[in-house]
Short mmCIF file of C-alpha atoms in Angstrom, two decimals:
data_model
loop_
_atom_site.label_atom_id
_atom_site.label_comp_id
_atom_site.label_asym_id
_atom_site.label_seq_id
_atom_site.Cartn_x
_atom_site.Cartn_y
_atom_site.Cartn_z
CA MET A 275 25.03 -9.08 7.76
CA ALA A 276 27.31 -8.26 4.81
CA THR A 277 26.78 -5.68 2.06
CA TYR A 278 27.40 -6.51 -1.62
CA HIS A 279 27.40 -4.51 -4.86
CA LEU A 280 26.54 -6.73 -7.82
CA LYS A 281 26.26 -6.25 -11.58
CA THR A 282 23.97 -8.01 -14.06
CA PRO A 283 24.07 -10.58 -15.52
CA LEU A 284 24.34 -12.35 -12.17
CA THR A 285 26.33 -15.56 -11.92
CA ASP A 286 25.96 -18.61 -9.67
CA GLU A 287 29.06 -17.35 -7.87
CA ASP A 288 27.40 -14.00 -7.09
CA ILE A 289 24.35 -15.82 -5.74
CA SER A 290 26.39 -18.25 -3.62
CA LYS A 291 27.88 -15.34 -1.68
CA LEU A 292 24.48 -14.15 -0.49
CA HIS A 293 22.84 -15.23 2.76
CA VAL A 294 19.58 -14.16 4.38
CA GLY A 295 19.99 -10.82 6.16
CA ASP A 296 22.64 -9.55 3.72
CA ILE A 297 22.20 -6.22 1.94
CA VAL A 298 22.67 -5.96 -1.83
CA TYR A 299 22.86 -3.05 -4.27
CA VAL A 300 22.54 -4.00 -7.93
CA SER A 301 23.63 -2.22 -11.11
CA GLY A 302 22.71 -3.14 -14.66
CA ILE A 303 19.36 -4.31 -15.98
CA VAL A 304 16.20 -4.95 -13.99
CA VAL A 305 12.92 -6.08 -15.62
CA THR A 306 9.55 -5.47 -13.94
CA ALA A 307 6.87 -8.16 -13.98
CA ARG A 308 3.64 -8.54 -12.07
CA ASP A 309 0.79 -11.08 -12.17
CA SER A 310 -0.23 -10.83 -15.85
CA ALA A 311 3.37 -10.75 -17.13
CA HIS A 312 4.24 -13.83 -15.07
CA ARG A 313 1.18 -15.64 -16.40
CA ARG A 314 2.16 -14.75 -19.95
CA MET A 315 5.77 -15.92 -19.40
CA ILE A 316 4.47 -19.34 -18.40
CA GLU A 317 2.13 -19.40 -21.44
CA TYR A 318 4.99 -18.45 -23.77
CA HIS A 319 7.11 -21.26 -22.38
CA ARG A 320 4.32 -23.76 -22.86
CA GLU A 321 3.79 -22.59 -26.44
CA ASN A 322 7.55 -22.48 -27.13
CA LYS A 323 7.43 -18.76 -27.92
CA PRO A 324 10.53 -16.68 -27.12
CA LEU A 325 10.30 -13.89 -24.55
CA PRO A 326 10.94 -10.37 -25.87
CA ILE A 327 13.96 -10.18 -23.54
CA ASP A 328 16.53 -12.72 -22.34
CA LEU A 329 16.22 -13.18 -18.58
CA ARG A 330 19.18 -15.54 -18.09
CA GLY A 331 21.22 -14.21 -15.15
CA GLY A 332 18.61 -11.48 -14.91
CA ILE A 333 16.59 -9.74 -12.26
CA ILE A 334 12.79 -9.64 -12.07
CA TYR A 335 11.29 -6.78 -10.10
CA HIS A 336 7.72 -7.07 -8.76
CA CYS A 337 6.76 -3.52 -9.60
CA GLY A 338 4.15 -1.53 -11.46
CA PRO A 339 5.77 1.87 -11.92
CA VAL A 340 4.35 5.35 -12.36
CA VAL A 341 5.80 6.51 -15.68
CA ARG A 342 5.46 9.54 -17.90
CA ARG A 343 6.02 9.77 -21.64
CA ARG A 344 8.38 12.59 -22.65
CA GLY A 345 8.63 12.71 -26.45
CA ASP A 346 9.89 9.26 -27.42
CA ARG A 347 11.32 8.49 -23.96
CA TRP A 348 9.76 7.21 -20.78
CA GLU A 349 10.46 8.84 -17.44
CA VAL A 350 10.08 6.85 -14.20
CA ILE A 351 8.30 8.86 -11.51
CA ALA A 352 7.89 6.25 -8.76
CA ALA A 353 8.75 2.56 -8.79
CA GLY A 354 8.58 0.76 -5.43
CA PRO A 355 7.84 -2.97 -5.13
CA THR A 356 4.44 -4.66 -5.13
CA THR A 357 3.37 -7.60 -2.92
CA SER A 358 5.28 -10.68 -4.02
CA THR A 359 3.00 -13.44 -2.71
CA ARG A 360 0.70 -12.95 -5.71
CA MET A 361 3.54 -14.23 -7.90
CA GLU A 362 4.18 -17.31 -5.73
CA ILE A 363 2.13 -19.52 -8.08
CA TYR A 364 4.38 -18.63 -11.06
CA GLU A 365 7.83 -17.75 -9.73
CA ALA A 366 9.35 -21.20 -9.28
CA ASP A 367 8.61 -21.99 -12.95
CA VAL A 368 9.94 -18.62 -14.12
CA ILE A 369 13.19 -19.19 -12.20
CA GLU A 370 13.54 -22.70 -13.61
CA LYS A 371 12.54 -22.03 -17.22
CA TYR A 372 14.18 -18.66 -17.79
CA GLY A 373 17.28 -18.76 -15.56
CA VAL A 374 16.35 -15.70 -13.49
CA LYS A 375 18.85 -15.20 -10.65
CA MET A 376 17.24 -12.55 -8.49
CA ILE A 377 13.68 -11.60 -7.63
CA ILE A 378 13.01 -8.23 -6.02
CA GLY A 379 9.71 -7.58 -4.29
CA LYS A 380 8.12 -7.01 -0.93
CA GLY A 381 6.25 -8.97 1.72
CA GLY A 382 8.02 -12.31 1.30
CA MET A 383 7.47 -15.44 -0.80
CA GLY A 384 6.52 -19.02 0.01
CA PRO A 385 7.96 -22.54 0.03
CA LYS A 386 7.74 -23.13 -3.76
CA THR A 387 9.93 -20.11 -4.49
CA THR A 388 12.27 -20.98 -1.60
CA GLU A 389 12.76 -24.46 -3.06
CA ALA A 390 13.32 -23.07 -6.60
CA CYS A 391 15.94 -20.65 -5.25
CA ARG A 392 17.78 -23.57 -3.66
CA ARG A 393 17.57 -25.88 -6.69
CA PHE A 394 18.39 -23.32 -9.38
CA LYS A 395 20.64 -20.95 -7.40
CA ALA A 396 18.62 -17.78 -7.12
CA VAL A 397 17.68 -15.30 -4.38
CA TYR A 398 14.60 -13.36 -3.36
CA THR A 399 15.30 -9.88 -1.98
CA VAL A 400 13.02 -7.13 -0.71
CA PHE A 401 13.06 -3.43 -1.36
CA THR A 402 11.27 -1.25 1.18
CA GLY A 403 7.55 -1.38 0.37
CA GLY A 404 6.09 1.89 -0.80
CA ALA A 405 9.46 3.59 -1.18
CA GLY A 406 8.63 4.55 -4.76
CA ALA A 407 10.53 7.83 -4.92
CA LEU A 408 13.69 6.28 -3.45
CA ALA A 409 13.56 3.47 -6.01
CA ALA A 410 12.98 5.83 -8.93
CA ASN A 411 16.08 7.73 -7.89
CA SER A 412 18.40 4.86 -8.77
CA ILE A 413 16.61 3.98 -12.03
CA LYS A 414 18.75 5.80 -14.57
CA GLU A 415 17.00 4.97 -17.82
CA VAL A 416 14.09 3.11 -19.35
CA LEU A 417 15.73 0.86 -21.96
CA GLY A 418 12.42 -0.40 -23.27
CA VAL A 419 8.95 -1.65 -22.53
CA GLU A 420 7.29 -4.86 -23.72
CA TRP A 421 3.78 -6.22 -23.36
CA LEU A 422 2.34 -2.75 -22.89
CA ASP A 423 -1.00 -4.24 -23.97
CA LEU A 424 -1.23 -5.59 -20.39
CA GLY A 425 -1.46 -1.98 -19.14
CA VAL A 426 1.20 0.30 -17.65
CA PRO A 427 1.48 -1.40 -14.23
CA GLU A 428 1.57 -4.93 -15.71
CA ALA A 429 3.96 -4.39 -18.64
CA LEU A 430 7.59 -5.54 -18.72
CA TRP A 431 9.61 -2.40 -18.03
CA ILE A 432 13.31 -2.73 -18.76
CA PHE A 433 15.28 -0.42 -16.48
CA ARG A 434 18.94 0.44 -16.35
CA VAL A 435 19.72 0.90 -12.65
CA LYS A 436 22.71 2.04 -10.66
CA ASP A 437 23.22 0.90 -7.07
CA PHE A 438 19.58 -0.07 -6.81
CA GLY A 439 18.88 -0.85 -3.16
CA PRO A 440 19.20 -1.44 -0.29
CA LEU A 441 17.84 -4.90 -1.06
CA LEU A 442 17.57 -7.26 1.87
CA VAL A 443 18.15 -10.95 1.09
CA VAL A 444 15.08 -12.77 2.44
CA ILE A 445 15.43 -16.11 0.58
CA ASP A 446 18.95 -17.34 -0.21
CA SER A 447 20.15 -20.24 -2.35
CA TYR A 448 20.62 -22.46 0.71
CA GLY A 449 16.91 -22.93 1.47
CA GLU A 450 16.70 -20.24 4.18
CA ASN A 451 13.65 -17.94 4.32
CA LEU A 452 14.02 -15.06 6.77
CA MET A 453 10.40 -13.91 6.66
CA SER A 454 8.90 -17.33 7.25
CA HIS A 455 11.06 -17.54 10.41
CA VAL A 456 9.66 -14.20 11.59
CA MET A 457 6.13 -15.31 10.76
CA GLU A 458 6.50 -18.56 12.69
CA GLU A 459 7.77 -16.65 15.70
CA SER A 460 4.81 -14.21 15.53
CA ARG A 461 2.37 -17.13 15.34
CA ARG A 462 4.00 -18.71 18.38
CA ARG A 463 3.31 -15.50 20.32
CA ARG A 464 -0.41 -15.41 19.41
CA ASP A 465 -1.80 -17.10 22.52
CA THR A 466 0.47 -15.18 24.91
CA VAL A 467 -0.65 -11.91 23.33
CA LEU A 468 -4.33 -12.90 23.59
CA LYS A 469 -3.89 -13.86 27.23
CA TRP A 470 -2.18 -10.53 27.93
CA LEU A 471 -5.11 -8.70 26.29
CA MET A 472 -7.70 -10.58 28.36
CA GLU A 473 -5.79 -9.77 31.53
CA ASN A 474 -5.25 -6.10 30.69
CA ILE A 475 -8.65 -5.08 29.34
CA PRO A 476 -11.66 -5.08 31.63
CA PRO A 477 -14.65 -6.77 29.92
CA PRO A 478 -17.04 -4.24 28.37
CA HIS A 479 -20.34 -3.48 30.15
CA HIS A 480 -22.96 -0.74 29.94
CA MET B 181 -27.28 33.53 -16.04
CA THR B 182 -25.54 34.54 -12.82
CA ASP B 183 -26.33 31.07 -11.52
CA THR B 184 -24.58 29.43 -14.47
CA ILE B 185 -21.48 31.56 -14.09
CA ASN B 186 -21.38 30.87 -10.39
CA THR B 187 -21.79 27.13 -10.96
CA ASP B 188 -19.05 27.06 -13.60
CA TYR B 189 -16.77 29.05 -11.34
CA LEU B 190 -17.38 26.72 -8.39
CA ARG B 191 -16.85 23.67 -10.58
CA ARG B 192 -13.45 25.06 -11.65
CA LYS B 193 -12.53 25.74 -8.03
CA ILE B 194 -13.56 22.25 -6.90
CA VAL B 195 -11.48 20.70 -9.68
CA GLU B 196 -8.51 22.94 -8.91
CA ALA B 197 -8.66 22.23 -5.15
CA THR B 198 -9.08 18.48 -5.69
CA VAL B 199 -6.07 18.21 -8.02
CA LYS B 200 -4.03 20.15 -5.44
CA ALA B 201 -5.27 17.89 -2.64
CA LEU B 202 -4.46 14.72 -4.60
CA LYS B 203 -0.99 16.04 -5.33
CA LEU B 204 -0.44 16.98 -1.68
CA ALA B 205 -1.73 13.57 -0.54
CA VAL B 206 0.52 11.51 -2.79
CA THR B 207 3.69 13.60 -2.36
CA HIS B 208 3.52 14.70 1.31
CA LEU B 209 3.11 12.27 4.18
CA PRO B 210 0.85 13.82 6.86
CA PRO B 211 2.94 15.09 9.83
CA ASP B 212 1.20 12.81 12.39
CA VAL B 213 2.25 9.74 10.38
CA GLU B 214 5.79 10.95 9.72
CA ASN B 215 6.28 11.69 13.43
CA ALA B 216 5.01 8.25 14.39
CA LEU B 217 7.41 6.65 11.89
CA ARG B 218 10.31 8.69 13.24
CA ARG B 219 9.48 7.55 16.78
CA ALA B 220 9.35 3.94 15.60
CA TYR B 221 12.72 4.36 13.87
CA LEU B 222 14.36 5.74 17.01
CA GLU B 223 12.94 3.00 19.24
CA GLU B 224 13.44 0.04 16.91
CA ASP B 225 16.24 -2.32 17.81
CA SER B 226 15.87 -4.94 15.07
CA GLU B 227 18.47 -4.13 12.44
CA ALA B 228 16.41 -5.37 9.48
CA SER B 229 13.34 -3.40 10.58
CA LYS B 230 15.34 -0.26 11.32
CA SER B 231 16.86 -0.34 7.82
CA GLN B 232 13.33 -0.32 6.38
CA LEU B 233 12.20 2.58 8.59
CA LYS B 234 15.29 4.53 7.57
CA ALA B 235 14.54 3.92 3.87
CA ILE B 236 10.90 4.95 4.44
CA LEU B 237 11.90 8.24 6.10
CA GLU B 238 14.45 8.98 3.34
CA ASN B 239 11.82 8.19 0.74
CA VAL B 240 9.30 10.52 2.43
CA LYS B 241 11.83 13.35 2.38
CA LEU B 242 12.74 12.70 -1.24
CA ALA B 243 9.10 12.57 -2.37
CA ARG B 244 8.36 15.84 -0.60
CA SER B 245 11.36 17.74 -1.96
CA MET B 246 11.01 16.39 -5.53
CA GLU B 247 7.21 16.59 -5.43
CA LYS B 248 7.00 12.99 -6.62
CA PRO B 249 4.56 10.32 -5.42
CA MET B 250 6.00 8.66 -2.29
CA CYS B 251 4.66 5.30 -3.49
CA GLN B 252 4.17 4.10 -7.08
CA ASP B 253 0.80 2.62 -6.10
CA THR B 254 -1.14 5.85 -6.04
CA GLY B 255 -4.15 3.78 -5.16
CA LEU B 256 -7.82 3.73 -5.85
CA ILE B 257 -9.10 7.25 -5.25
CA HIS B 258 -11.63 7.61 -2.42
CA TYR B 259 -13.52 10.79 -1.58
CA TYR B 260 -15.26 11.13 1.78
CA VAL B 261 -17.58 14.05 1.18
CA ASN B 262 -19.43 16.07 3.77
CA LEU B 263 -21.74 18.23 1.69
CA GLY B 264 -23.57 21.24 3.09
CA ILE B 265 -27.04 21.37 1.55
CA ARG B 266 -26.77 25.16 1.30
CA PHE B 267 -23.59 24.94 -0.80
CA PRO B 268 -24.55 26.78 -4.01
CA ALA B 269 -23.56 24.04 -6.50
CA THR B 270 -24.40 20.71 -4.88
CA HIS B 271 -25.48 19.15 -8.20
CA ILE B 272 -22.06 19.40 -9.91
CA VAL B 273 -19.87 18.10 -7.08
CA ARG B 274 -19.79 14.49 -8.29
CA ASP B 275 -18.86 15.47 -11.85
CA ALA B 276 -16.21 17.87 -10.62
CA LEU B 277 -14.57 15.17 -8.47
CA ILE B 278 -14.49 12.75 -11.39
CA GLU B 279 -13.07 15.42 -13.71
CA ALA B 280 -10.40 16.29 -11.13
CA THR B 281 -9.44 12.61 -10.85
CA ARG B 282 -8.84 12.46 -14.61
CA ILE B 283 -6.79 15.67 -14.64
CA ALA B 284 -4.73 14.67 -11.59
CA THR B 285 -3.96 11.27 -13.15
CA LYS B 286 -2.39 13.01 -16.14
CA GLU B 287 -0.80 15.99 -14.43
CA ILE B 288 0.77 14.61 -11.22
CA PRO B 289 0.89 11.84 -12.67
CA LEU B 290 -0.93 9.04 -10.85
CA ARG B 291 -0.72 5.41 -11.87
CA PRO B 292 -3.79 4.45 -13.92
CA ASN B 293 -5.16 1.86 -11.53
CA THR B 294 -8.79 1.18 -12.40
CA VAL B 295 -9.55 -2.03 -14.27
CA HIS B 296 -12.78 -3.74 -15.24
CA PRO B 297 -13.16 -6.67 -12.83
CA PHE B 298 -14.01 -9.17 -15.58
CA THR B 299 -12.43 -7.89 -18.82
CA HIS B 300 -9.34 -6.20 -17.25
CA TYR B 301 -10.00 -3.14 -19.44
CA ASN B 302 -8.16 -0.11 -18.04
CA PRO B 303 -9.53 3.28 -19.18
CA GLY B 304 -6.20 4.84 -18.13
CA ASP B 305 -7.58 7.75 -16.11
CA ASN B 306 -8.51 6.23 -12.73
CA THR B 307 -12.23 6.34 -13.44
CA GLY B 308 -14.79 3.73 -14.38
CA ARG B 309 -18.07 2.34 -13.09
CA GLY B 310 -18.13 3.01 -9.32
CA VAL B 311 -14.74 4.76 -9.21
CA PRO B 312 -13.45 7.09 -7.95
CA ILE B 313 -15.22 5.92 -4.80
CA ILE B 314 -17.36 8.73 -3.42
CA HIS B 315 -19.01 8.49 0.01
CA TRP B 316 -21.57 11.13 0.86
CA GLU B 317 -22.64 12.63 4.12
CA ILE B 318 -24.97 15.59 4.28
CA ASN B 319 -25.05 18.52 6.69
CA ASP B 320 -26.92 21.82 6.78
CA SER B 321 -23.95 24.17 6.21
CA ASP B 322 -23.09 26.16 3.07
CA ARG B 323 -19.66 24.52 2.70
CA LEU B 324 -18.34 21.55 0.79
CA GLU B 325 -15.79 19.51 2.73
CA TYR B 326 -14.09 16.28 1.82
CA TYR B 327 -11.12 14.06 2.39
CA VAL B 328 -9.23 12.68 -0.59
CA VAL B 329 -7.75 9.28 0.15
CA PRO B 330 -5.71 7.54 -2.56
CA LYS B 331 -5.46 4.09 -0.98
CA GLY B 332 -2.93 1.49 -2.12
CA GLY B 333 -3.88 -2.03 -3.15
CA GLY B 334 -1.38 -3.87 -0.94
CA SER B 335 -2.93 -2.78 2.33
CA GLU B 336 -6.46 -3.15 0.95
CA ALA B 337 -5.74 -6.75 -0.07
CA VAL B 338 -5.48 -7.96 3.54
CA SER B 339 -8.74 -6.36 4.73
CA VAL B 340 -10.89 -8.68 6.81
CA LEU B 341 -14.63 -8.92 7.45
CA ARG B 342 -15.78 -11.55 9.93
CA LEU B 343 -19.14 -12.39 11.45
CA PRO B 344 -18.38 -14.62 14.42
CA PRO B 345 -21.33 -16.00 16.40
CA PRO B 346 -22.24 -13.17 18.82
CA GLY B 347 -22.36 -15.70 21.69
CA ARG B 348 -18.60 -16.06 21.62
CA GLY B 349 -18.38 -12.52 22.97
CA PHE B 350 -15.55 -10.13 23.50
CA GLU B 351 -12.76 -12.70 23.44
CA GLU B 352 -13.71 -13.57 19.87
CA PHE B 353 -13.42 -9.89 18.95
CA LEU B 354 -9.85 -9.82 20.27
CA LYS B 355 -8.98 -13.07 18.47
CA THR B 356 -10.38 -11.74 15.20
CA VAL B 357 -8.23 -8.62 15.40
CA VAL B 358 -5.04 -10.46 16.41
CA ASP B 359 -5.52 -13.10 13.70
CA ALA B 360 -6.18 -10.46 11.02
CA VAL B 361 -2.90 -8.74 11.89
CA LEU B 362 -1.03 -12.07 11.96
CA GLU B 363 -2.49 -13.07 8.61
CA ALA B 364 -1.63 -9.67 7.08
CA ASP B 365 1.94 -10.01 8.36
CA GLY B 366 4.36 -7.99 6.17
CA LYS B 367 1.94 -7.69 3.25
CA PRO B 368 0.22 -4.33 3.99
CA CYS B 369 3.60 -2.51 4.24
CA PRO B 370 3.90 -2.16 8.01
CA PRO B 371 4.16 -0.13 10.15
CA VAL B 372 0.44 0.24 9.56
CA ILE B 373 -2.55 1.98 11.08
CA VAL B 374 -5.15 -0.65 12.02
CA GLY B 375 -8.74 0.51 11.52
CA ILE B 376 -11.44 -1.55 13.22
CA GLY B 377 -15.16 -1.18 12.53
CA VAL B 378 -17.63 -3.11 14.65
CA GLY B 379 -21.38 -3.53 14.32
CA GLY B 380 -23.92 -2.13 11.91
CA GLY B 381 -24.54 -4.07 8.73
CA VAL B 382 -21.50 -5.57 7.09
CA ASP B 383 -21.13 -2.49 4.87
CA THR B 384 -21.13 -0.20 7.94
CA ALA B 385 -18.36 -2.18 9.63
CA VAL B 386 -16.07 -1.98 6.59
CA TYR B 387 -16.87 1.70 5.98
CA LEU B 388 -16.12 2.63 9.60
CA ALA B 389 -12.94 0.54 9.65
CA LYS B 390 -11.57 2.18 6.52
CA LYS B 391 -12.36 5.69 7.73
CA ALA B 392 -10.73 4.89 11.08
CA ALA B 393 -7.60 3.62 9.31
CA SER B 394 -7.20 6.23 6.61
CA ILE B 395 -8.70 9.48 7.89
CA ARG B 396 -8.36 9.64 11.66
CA ARG B 397 -5.12 11.28 12.77
CA ILE B 398 -2.57 9.36 14.82
CA GLY B 399 -2.59 10.73 18.36
CA SER B 400 -6.27 11.70 18.30
CA ARG B 401 -8.05 10.18 21.27
CA ASN B 402 -11.18 8.09 20.91
CA PRO B 403 -14.02 10.08 22.59
CA ASP B 404 -15.26 6.86 24.24
CA PRO B 405 -12.95 6.20 27.22
CA TYR B 406 -13.39 2.42 27.05
CA LEU B 407 -12.53 2.36 23.34
CA ALA B 408 -9.58 4.68 24.00
CA LEU B 409 -8.26 2.10 26.49
CA LEU B 410 -8.97 -0.74 24.07
CA GLU B 411 -7.05 1.08 21.32
CA GLU B 412 -4.04 1.60 23.59
CA LYS B 413 -3.93 -2.01 24.76
CA LEU B 414 -4.41 -3.39 21.25
CA TYR B 415 -1.60 -1.12 20.02
CA GLU B 416 0.72 -2.58 22.65
CA ALA B 417 -0.40 -6.15 22.12
CA LEU B 418 -0.25 -6.15 18.31
CA ASN B 419 3.30 -4.82 18.43
CA MET B 420 4.20 -7.68 20.82
CA LEU B 421 3.65 -10.05 17.89
CA GLY B 422 7.04 -8.86 16.63
CA ILE B 423 6.11 -8.57 12.93
CA GLY B 424 8.23 -5.44 12.49
CA ALA B 425 8.56 -3.06 9.55
CA MET B 426 7.78 -4.87 6.27
CA GLY B 427 7.38 -8.12 8.22
CA LEU B 428 11.11 -8.41 8.85
CA GLY B 429 10.74 -8.78 12.62
CA GLY B 430 10.85 -5.97 15.17
CA ARG B 431 8.99 -3.95 17.77
CA HIS B 432 7.05 -1.66 15.46
CA SER B 433 4.53 -2.98 12.98
CA VAL B 434 1.54 -0.96 14.18
CA LEU B 435 1.58 2.86 14.43
CA ALA B 436 -1.93 3.16 15.87
CA VAL B 437 -5.19 1.28 16.39
CA HIS B 438 -8.40 3.19 15.63
CA ILE B 439 -11.83 1.79 16.51
CA ASP B 440 -15.30 2.93 15.50
CA TYR B 441 -18.64 1.21 15.96
CA ALA B 442 -22.35 1.17 15.23
CA TYR B 443 -25.18 -0.74 16.90
CA ARG B 444 -25.77 -4.16 15.39
CA HIS B 445 -28.45 -6.79 14.84
CA PRO B 446 -28.52 -9.22 17.81
CA ALA B 447 -27.81 -12.12 15.46
CA ASN B 448 -24.82 -10.49 13.71
CA TYR B 449 -21.49 -9.32 15.03
CA PRO B 450 -19.72 -7.77 12.02
CA ILE B 451 -16.05 -7.03 12.67
CA ALA B 452 -14.06 -5.34 9.91
CA ILE B 453 -10.33 -4.71 9.99
CA VAL B 454 -8.82 -2.39 7.38
CA PHE B 455 -5.12 -1.66 7.18
CA GLN B 456 -3.59 1.65 6.19
CA CYS B 457 -0.01 1.21 4.95
CA TRP B 458 2.69 3.55 6.28
CA ALA B 459 2.23 5.59 3.08
CA THR B 460 -0.97 7.17 4.42
CA ARG B 461 -2.20 9.35 1.59
CA ARG B 462 -4.83 11.84 2.77
CA ALA B 463 -5.71 15.51 2.43
CA HIS B 464 -8.71 17.57 3.47
CA VAL B 465 -10.47 20.16 1.33
CA THR B 466 -12.91 22.88 2.38
CA ILE B 467 -14.70 24.86 -0.31
CA TYR B 468 -16.66 27.97 0.68
CA PRO B 469 -19.75 29.22 -1.20
CA ASP B 470 -17.74 32.02 -2.84
CA GLY B 471 -15.19 29.58 -4.27
CA ARG B 472 -12.38 30.19 -1.78
CA TYR B 473 -10.87 26.95 -0.62
CA GLU B 474 -8.40 25.39 1.79
CA VAL B 475 -6.36 22.25 1.30
CA GLU B 476 -4.68 20.81 4.37
CA GLN B 477 -3.44 17.61 5.97
#
């Protein structure tokens, strides 16, 4: 388990260093996107419309922040990750079409994203779910916001971050998926756990 | 005239207390939950899981000292009201709770989370048809008491309601619970509190499960000795699955199992499982007839 400090834009070399279980802190630019933003990215690609921001070598963060407007600036109050599996249906395409190198979220992602990370050299990392205050602490500035018509949680928030992390690498660019290993192991234990319960709880009666 | 003044005064106090309670709930983790997380952190031997518990505890401290929401998903606002029928302003309680929700959204601030299910329209103030969610129970006191529970969407998303054939018996109950936890995996932000509601109509089962998950304190003992034993054994067993904090593998993915029940129809066996993420947001408010109030966790 190694620890890395990386800066955006991320290169293939940066990504090649990372393996599942490694810890990463990133500095530079991170762009939030949830369900609606992902859907719109795919639509824009289909219609040949440019995105409002270049995501090549970039980082997408599954996050709907709590923000406050102060004059003409935005202040980030809390900004932890949201559940990534909802983006599974879009993420492989977003990685392929827009050259995104890192996804940050929580809860793990599936085989489509794992395969896209391997083919297009990208990683999926997790930030501790719910740790919204901790995340906000390393977001230094809101550089902009796009697609605010989708609502505050769903908009593209462009953050300047410093040592944003710890991010745990869960899917690397070699086809490994840490959380699916854990899940398989838990499923293997199901019957043993049920047997243990039946042996340790007397059947109910009145 | 006096009545009007009194009603207006009480309305202001309810709003004031509710905004305070919402702020307390989203910025301060209740001590029973923080202690359980600290225990899990000390006992955990999986490195990945331990790193998550450490980040959670740091985050809790940071949120408390900076008075910021501990999680950016400040949830859908639930109120579990226990209204004394002799409370002098029963008729304005609903309006006051809705008003407080709007004010708290702006002042704390909370994330505007309510959207129209078909049009996606977001009014921006955490209200809308049916929300905030207000559950009512009535008693004969002169006090107004309620829990505020801002509940996050990630843990809500893996809720389960099953109606297995009653003939399959108790073993099916255990299977349903184990499978719900396996299916939820890292998604509800474990370590979680697992609330289980059994029996009643389907609505009863879900209602009881959510209350058991979000309101009941960790460490409180089920008054029914059999259910107390069942809770203990399920707590042990579910942690044996090895899901760990955030689903990264480890000994602690469940902080507590809480069970509640109601009698059921012989043909139906509703079992509801509701998960409360580690970021358990709850606070309790008591309002007295003279407008004095207490907000506590």
